[in-house]
Short mmCIF file of C-alpha atoms in Angstrom, two decimals:
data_model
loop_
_atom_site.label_atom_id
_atom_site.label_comp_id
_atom_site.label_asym_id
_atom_site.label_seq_id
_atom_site.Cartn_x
_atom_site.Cartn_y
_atom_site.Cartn_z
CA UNK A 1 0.00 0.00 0.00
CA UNK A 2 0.97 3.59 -0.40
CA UNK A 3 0.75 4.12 3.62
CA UNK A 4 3.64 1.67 4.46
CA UNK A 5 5.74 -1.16 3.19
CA UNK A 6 4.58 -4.22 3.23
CA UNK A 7 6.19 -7.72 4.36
CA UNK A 8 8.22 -8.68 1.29
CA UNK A 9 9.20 -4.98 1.37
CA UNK A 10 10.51 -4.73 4.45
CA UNK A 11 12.45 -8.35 4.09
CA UNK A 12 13.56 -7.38 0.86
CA UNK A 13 15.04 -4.38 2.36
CA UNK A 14 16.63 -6.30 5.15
CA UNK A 15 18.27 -8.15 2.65
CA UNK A 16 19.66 -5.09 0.37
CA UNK A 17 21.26 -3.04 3.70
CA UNK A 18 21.95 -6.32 6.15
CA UNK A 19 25.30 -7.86 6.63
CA UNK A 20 27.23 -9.78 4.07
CA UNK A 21 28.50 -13.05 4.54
CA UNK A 22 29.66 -15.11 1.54
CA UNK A 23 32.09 -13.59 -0.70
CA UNK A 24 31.98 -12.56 -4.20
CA UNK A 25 34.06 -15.63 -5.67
CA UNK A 26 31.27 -17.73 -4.02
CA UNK A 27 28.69 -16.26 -6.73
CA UNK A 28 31.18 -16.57 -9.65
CA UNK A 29 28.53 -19.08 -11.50
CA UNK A 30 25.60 -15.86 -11.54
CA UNK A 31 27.16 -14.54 -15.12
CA UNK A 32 25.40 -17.59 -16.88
CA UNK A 33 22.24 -17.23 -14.89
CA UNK A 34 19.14 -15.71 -16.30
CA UNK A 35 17.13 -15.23 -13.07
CA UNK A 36 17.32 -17.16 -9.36
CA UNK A 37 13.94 -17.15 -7.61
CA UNK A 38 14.23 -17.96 -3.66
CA UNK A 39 10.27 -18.98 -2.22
CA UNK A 40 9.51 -18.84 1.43
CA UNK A 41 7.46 -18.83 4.26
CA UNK A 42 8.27 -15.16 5.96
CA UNK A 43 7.91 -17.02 10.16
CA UNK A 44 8.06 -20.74 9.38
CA UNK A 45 10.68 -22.51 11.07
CA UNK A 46 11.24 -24.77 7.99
CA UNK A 47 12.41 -21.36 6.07
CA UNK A 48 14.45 -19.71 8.62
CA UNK A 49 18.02 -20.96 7.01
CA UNK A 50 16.66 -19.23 3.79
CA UNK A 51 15.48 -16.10 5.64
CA UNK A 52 19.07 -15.84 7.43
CA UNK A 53 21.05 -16.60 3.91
CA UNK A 54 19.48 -14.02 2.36
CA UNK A 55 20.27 -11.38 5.03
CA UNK A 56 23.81 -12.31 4.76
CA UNK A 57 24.67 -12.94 1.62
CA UNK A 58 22.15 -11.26 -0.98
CA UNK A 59 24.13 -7.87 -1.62
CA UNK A 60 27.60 -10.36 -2.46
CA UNK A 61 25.37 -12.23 -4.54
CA UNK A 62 23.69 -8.67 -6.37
CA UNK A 63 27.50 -7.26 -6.49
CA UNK A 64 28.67 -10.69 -8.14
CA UNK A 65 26.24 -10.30 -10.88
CA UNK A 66 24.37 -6.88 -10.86
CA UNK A 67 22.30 -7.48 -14.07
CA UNK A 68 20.75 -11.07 -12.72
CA UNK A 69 17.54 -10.77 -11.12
CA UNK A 70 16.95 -12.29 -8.03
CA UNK A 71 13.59 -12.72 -6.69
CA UNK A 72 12.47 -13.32 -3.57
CA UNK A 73 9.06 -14.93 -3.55
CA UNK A 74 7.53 -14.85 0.44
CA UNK A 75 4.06 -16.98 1.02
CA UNK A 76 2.57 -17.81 4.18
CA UNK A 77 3.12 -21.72 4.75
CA UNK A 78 5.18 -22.05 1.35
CA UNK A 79 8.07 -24.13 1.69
CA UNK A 80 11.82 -22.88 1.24
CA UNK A 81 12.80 -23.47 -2.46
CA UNK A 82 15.21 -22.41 -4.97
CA UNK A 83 14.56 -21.95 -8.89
CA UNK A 84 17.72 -21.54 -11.00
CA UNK A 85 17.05 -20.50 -14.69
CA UNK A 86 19.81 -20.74 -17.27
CA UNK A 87 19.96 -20.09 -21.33
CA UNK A 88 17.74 -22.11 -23.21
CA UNK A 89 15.01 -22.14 -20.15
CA UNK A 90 16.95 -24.49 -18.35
CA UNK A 91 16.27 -24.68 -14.91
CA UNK A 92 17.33 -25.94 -11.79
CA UNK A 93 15.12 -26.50 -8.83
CA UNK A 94 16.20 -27.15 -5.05
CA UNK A 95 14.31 -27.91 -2.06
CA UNK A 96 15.54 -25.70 0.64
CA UNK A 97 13.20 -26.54 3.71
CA UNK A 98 14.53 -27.40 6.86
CA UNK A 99 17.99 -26.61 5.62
CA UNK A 100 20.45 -24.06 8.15
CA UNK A 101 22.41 -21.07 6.76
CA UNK A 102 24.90 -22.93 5.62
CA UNK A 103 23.46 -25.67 4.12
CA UNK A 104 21.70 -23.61 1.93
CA UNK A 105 24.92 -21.63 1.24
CA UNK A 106 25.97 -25.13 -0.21
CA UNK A 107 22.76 -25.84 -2.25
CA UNK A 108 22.82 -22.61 -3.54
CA UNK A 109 26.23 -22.37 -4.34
CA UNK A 110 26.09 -26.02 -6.30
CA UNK A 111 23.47 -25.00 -8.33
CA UNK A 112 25.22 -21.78 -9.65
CA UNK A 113 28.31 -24.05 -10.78
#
C-alpha cells in the first residue's frame, strides 16, 4: 500500500542493507544465470536458514552479478525453495526446507556451478 511497506518490502530491504556473509568468488557461476527465484514462508521454522542466507549474503550475490535478477518470492506456509534459470530455459530447482544457513549456502552455491 501507499501508507507503508509491506512484508516482502521490508524483508527485501533487510536483505539489500543487512550484513554480508559469503564472498563474491562464491557467486562466480551468476554470469550464466538468467534469473534465481528464492520462495519462502516469511515465520516458518522450515524457512528460517533461507530467511538468514538471504540477510547475509544477498548484496555479495547482487554485487557478483548486478544485471541477474533475483527474486524473492515470500508466502505464508510455502516451503523454502530455490529456482535456477539458465539459457535455453533451463532450470534448476532445489528444495531448501529445513535446511540451516549454511546448508543452503551449499545448495545454492552447487546449483550456480
Amino acid at each position: 500500500t501507499a501508507d507503508g511497506p509491506q512484508h516482502g518490502t521490508r524483508f527485501l530491504g533487510a536483505c539489500l542493507f543487512g550484513s554480508v556473509a559469503m564472498s563474491k568468488a562464491a557467486f562466480a557461476g551468476l554470469k550464466a544465470v538468467q534469473e534465481i527465484r528464492f520462495h519462502l514462508c516469511q515465520t516458518s521454522k522450515g524457512s528460517e536458514g533461507v530467511r538468514n542466507f538471504l540477510l547475509k549474503s544477498y548484496k555479495n550475490m547482487k554485487a557478483a552479478s548486478p544485471a541477474t535478477p533475483i527474486l524473492i518470492r515470500e508466502a505464508s506456509g510455502v516451503e523454502g525453495g530455490i529456482v535456477v534459470r539458465q539459457d535455453f530455459g533451463m532450470e534448476k530447482k532445489a528444495s531448501l526446507e529445513g535446511m540451516d544457513e549454511k546448508a543452503v549456502e551449499k545448495e545454492v552455491t552447487s546449483l550456480l556451478k
